[in-house]
Every structure is written in structure tokens, then in C-alpha cells.
């Protein structure tokens, strides 16, 4: 069983819309989560981290964590064509860092 | 400050040959991770080190793969013998230990693209 599940997409949204990306995980061991963005042919880069239940906002990005329901999400407001990339959910437990498969996001102008 | 440095950036080899990928982590980072990325399997954690000591190698696919970290500034991932199914992008990443400036961020190298014919 994969430890972190993501829908591979692609998720297509029009420019200016809200993109919603989700990630679920398989157990309740206390952990931290990170969202990374990866452009084609490039290495992943950190967008946001979230450690506790609730919402965390940074500019156009909002990360949400619900440990009871075992999911973490990333909302991108006012989506831009430059947001088109693969978004990776990273789960940390202990010092082990496991990525989800990633969701391809396409923002159409 | 230089980031994580990987070499080679591209490697094309024939099945059965030995492949060695190299990584220089960011100075002062205590953790080093090796990942493999393919379209089918995404980013898979192969092995990680803490203070040059391998902590978890459960992701290493088989005995053909081995990794070493002889000192804090250098690590290698070796495949011997290589097979076509090893074709992938191999990323090295590092991060510091928990402390005042700890953010949890993983710092990635640019990756080594391996093609085994």
C-alpha cells in the first residue's frame, strides 16, 4: 500500500480559477506535510509546509491539513498559466520523507 | 552558497555496465537522500543518510544498487550491473538537522538522467 496517495490528473482549470489538489495518507502517525512544485525537466521546489490541523495561507496558496480524516490539500487561487506543473505532496514521519505520485495541473489561458 | 551538486547530469550506458552517480550536499546539512523518479512510479525514496550513516535503505530496489557516504560532503549511488528498467532521473537532496533555522525543506540537486540501453 502506498503511504501517500495523490490523483495523478491531469487537473485542468481555467486561468483565474481556484485549483484544488489533494493528498491522502494511510495512518495516523504524527507527521508533517509539504507541498512541492516540479516543472518539467526540473527538480522539485518547496511551496509550503504544514504541521498542524487547519489552514495555512501564503499569498495565493493555502494548505489545509485534517489529521482525523487523513488528508492534506493545496488550494491555488487566481490560477495562472505559470502554475502549470506537477504538484507533489511530501509526508514526513520521523526523518523519513515520502512523496506522493504527484498531480499534473494545467492552467488554460 | 552552492546548492546540491550532482554528476553526471546525463548518462547513457549499455545494459550490464556499472553506473556511478555522485552527489555533494549543501555544507552543514546532516541529512542526505537519494530519490529515483520515473513516470510510472513517481519519486521513490531509495536511501537516506544521517551524519554519513545509512539510516533506511528499504527503498533500494535490489542488490544491484548500493550507496555510500564516505564523508559529509560526498555520496555515491552505484548500480552494478545496470538494466534498462533502471532508466530514470536520480535526485539527491539534503537538509539540515532540526534547529533554530529548521524549515523541513529538502534541497534538491538538478538530477542525473540515466538511460540504460
XYZ file of C-alpha atoms in Angstrom:
226
model
C 0.000 0.000 0.000
C 1.371 3.392 -0.996
C 1.881 5.612 2.028
C 0.784 8.798 0.252
C -1.938 8.852 -2.390
C -2.493 11.537 -4.991
C -4.667 11.670 -8.067
C -2.255 11.891 -10.982
C -4.622 14.076 -13.017
C -4.225 15.984 -15.169
C -6.321 18.596 -13.440
C -7.316 21.326 -15.862
C -8.581 24.698 -14.668
C -9.139 27.998 -16.489
C -6.957 30.965 -15.736
C -8.184 32.842 -12.682
C -9.978 29.847 -11.162
C -9.160 28.024 -7.913
C -7.172 24.808 -8.301
C -7.670 22.210 -5.567
C -5.078 19.486 -5.107
C -5.464 16.663 -2.608
C -3.378 14.075 -0.889
C -4.422 11.251 1.458
C -2.286 9.094 3.684
C -2.647 5.728 5.271
C -2.117 6.012 9.027
C -2.366 8.384 11.923
C 1.264 8.548 12.941
C 2.090 12.129 13.751
C 3.811 13.818 10.845
C 4.446 16.939 8.835
C 3.471 17.660 5.253
C 4.990 19.666 2.445
C 3.805 20.695 -0.983
C 6.374 20.822 -3.768
C 6.048 22.040 -7.319
C 8.004 20.462 -10.168
C 8.242 21.943 -13.626
C 9.006 19.564 -16.482
C 12.689 18.686 -16.555
C 13.415 20.469 -13.290
C 13.853 19.425 -9.677
C 11.085 19.840 -7.090
C 10.862 23.107 -5.179
C 9.084 23.774 -1.897
C 5.850 25.761 -1.945
C 4.510 25.308 1.594
C 4.804 23.245 4.735
C 2.046 22.437 7.216
C 2.425 20.722 10.557
C -0.845 21.130 12.448
C -4.537 20.811 11.727
C -6.164 23.734 9.984
C -5.288 26.148 7.228
C -2.069 27.928 6.383
C -2.018 30.702 3.833
C 0.864 32.144 1.811
C -0.065 34.509 -0.973
C -2.228 32.691 -3.499
C -1.582 29.332 -1.821
C -3.485 27.755 1.078
C -2.535 24.426 2.591
C -5.086 22.518 4.640
C -4.395 19.604 6.962
C -7.007 17.331 8.536
C -5.329 14.619 10.578
C -8.601 12.996 11.676
C -9.605 12.436 8.058
C -6.013 11.847 6.965
C -5.837 14.282 4.116
C -3.906 17.365 3.162
C -4.809 19.743 0.365
C -3.396 22.695 -1.528
C -5.573 25.448 -2.937
C -4.213 27.809 -5.569
C -6.291 30.943 -6.016
C -6.306 33.016 -9.189
C -4.505 30.238 -11.073
C -2.032 31.386 -13.723
C -0.605 29.538 -16.726
C 2.761 29.683 -14.929
C 1.240 27.469 -12.214
C 1.082 24.611 -14.727
C 3.338 21.949 -13.232
C 3.284 18.733 -11.239
C 2.429 19.207 -7.560
C 3.898 16.719 -5.136
C 2.728 16.026 -1.617
C 5.544 15.074 0.746
C 4.892 13.345 4.047
C 7.437 13.279 6.837
C 7.339 10.789 9.697
C 10.365 10.548 11.844
C 13.047 11.527 9.380
C 11.635 9.523 6.518
C 10.329 11.633 3.650
C 7.874 10.005 1.231
C 6.387 11.680 -1.849
C 3.037 11.071 -3.426
C 2.938 10.331 -7.144
C 2.122 13.957 -7.943
C -0.798 15.698 -9.647
C -0.347 17.358 -13.013
C -2.014 20.776 -13.075
C -2.781 22.569 -16.325
C -3.985 26.149 -16.240
C -5.532 27.222 -19.520
C -5.476 30.838 -20.595
C 26.215 29.312 -1.206
C 26.306 26.440 -3.682
C 23.340 24.125 -3.778
C 23.324 20.352 -4.004
C 25.603 19.290 -6.826
C 25.044 16.102 -8.785
C 27.075 14.487 -11.522
C 26.820 13.420 -14.221
C 23.737 15.300 -15.448
C 23.181 12.753 -18.180
C 24.464 9.211 -18.529
C 23.807 6.789 -21.348
C 25.151 3.305 -20.903
C 24.598 -0.216 -22.055
C 22.964 -2.964 -20.085
C 25.408 -4.716 -17.809
C 27.673 -1.732 -17.294
C 28.404 -0.192 -13.926
C 26.958 3.239 -13.243
C 28.099 5.607 -10.502
C 26.137 8.731 -9.632
C 27.652 11.371 -7.396
C 26.290 13.958 -5.004
C 27.739 16.806 -2.980
C 25.236 18.030 -0.386
C 24.975 21.556 0.931
C 27.650 22.205 3.518
C 26.335 21.766 7.037
C 23.380 19.612 6.071
C 23.162 16.472 8.175
C 20.731 14.501 6.044
C 21.180 13.237 2.505
C 18.501 11.496 0.467
C 18.609 9.594 -2.822
C 15.406 9.501 -4.871
C 14.562 7.920 -8.208
C 11.855 9.389 -10.468
C 10.034 7.634 -13.278
C 6.734 8.326 -14.972
C 5.295 5.065 -13.698
C 6.415 5.195 -10.069
C 6.944 8.887 -9.360
C 9.583 9.946 -6.827
C 10.731 6.961 -4.809
C 12.962 7.237 -1.768
C 15.863 4.839 -2.207
C 18.010 5.513 0.852
C 18.858 8.267 3.295
C 21.832 9.069 5.478
C 22.204 10.971 8.721
C 25.697 12.195 9.557
C 27.120 9.879 6.865
C 25.398 6.800 8.314
C 22.764 4.973 6.238
C 19.521 5.035 8.211
C 16.947 3.466 5.933
C 17.754 1.632 2.704
C 14.435 -0.189 2.426
C 13.725 1.596 -0.857
C 16.784 0.254 -2.627
C 15.253 -1.979 -5.301
C 17.745 -4.858 -5.174
C 21.306 -5.854 -4.504
C 22.455 -4.294 -7.749
C 22.050 -0.920 -6.048
C 24.425 0.354 -3.400
C 25.043 3.755 -1.814
C 27.845 5.149 0.255
C 28.639 8.362 2.060
C 32.324 8.296 2.984
C 32.266 11.842 4.351
C 29.915 14.740 4.945
C 30.497 16.270 1.512
C 30.182 13.306 -0.814
C 27.852 10.427 -1.592
C 27.620 7.891 -4.390
C 24.861 5.697 -5.740
C 26.126 2.737 -7.717
C 24.253 0.345 -9.975
C 26.062 -2.830 -10.986
C 25.080 -4.344 -13.349
C 22.692 -1.815 -14.863
C 19.470 -2.827 -16.619
C 17.117 -0.924 -18.941
C 14.495 -0.713 -16.186
C 16.933 1.378 -14.150
C 16.450 4.220 -16.621
C 15.178 7.175 -14.592
C 16.140 10.528 -13.144
C 18.029 10.131 -9.897
C 17.822 13.029 -7.467
C 19.979 13.729 -4.478
C 18.620 16.031 -1.767
C 19.909 17.309 1.545
C 18.629 19.167 4.549
C 19.894 20.274 7.950
C 19.015 18.773 11.277
C 16.298 20.331 13.422
C 17.392 23.610 14.926
C 16.570 27.292 15.078
C 16.502 27.742 11.305
C 14.933 24.373 10.515
C 12.117 24.602 7.970
C 11.934 20.981 6.910
C 12.734 21.946 3.331
C 14.512 19.435 1.156
C 17.118 20.976 -1.151
C 17.390 19.082 -4.416
C 20.155 18.751 -6.909
C 19.362 19.057 -10.598
C 19.225 15.300 -11.015
C 21.110 12.715 -13.042
C 19.216 11.358 -16.024
C 20.215 7.746 -16.610
C 19.431 5.846 -19.787
C 20.349 2.175 -19.955
C 20.168 0.724 -23.453
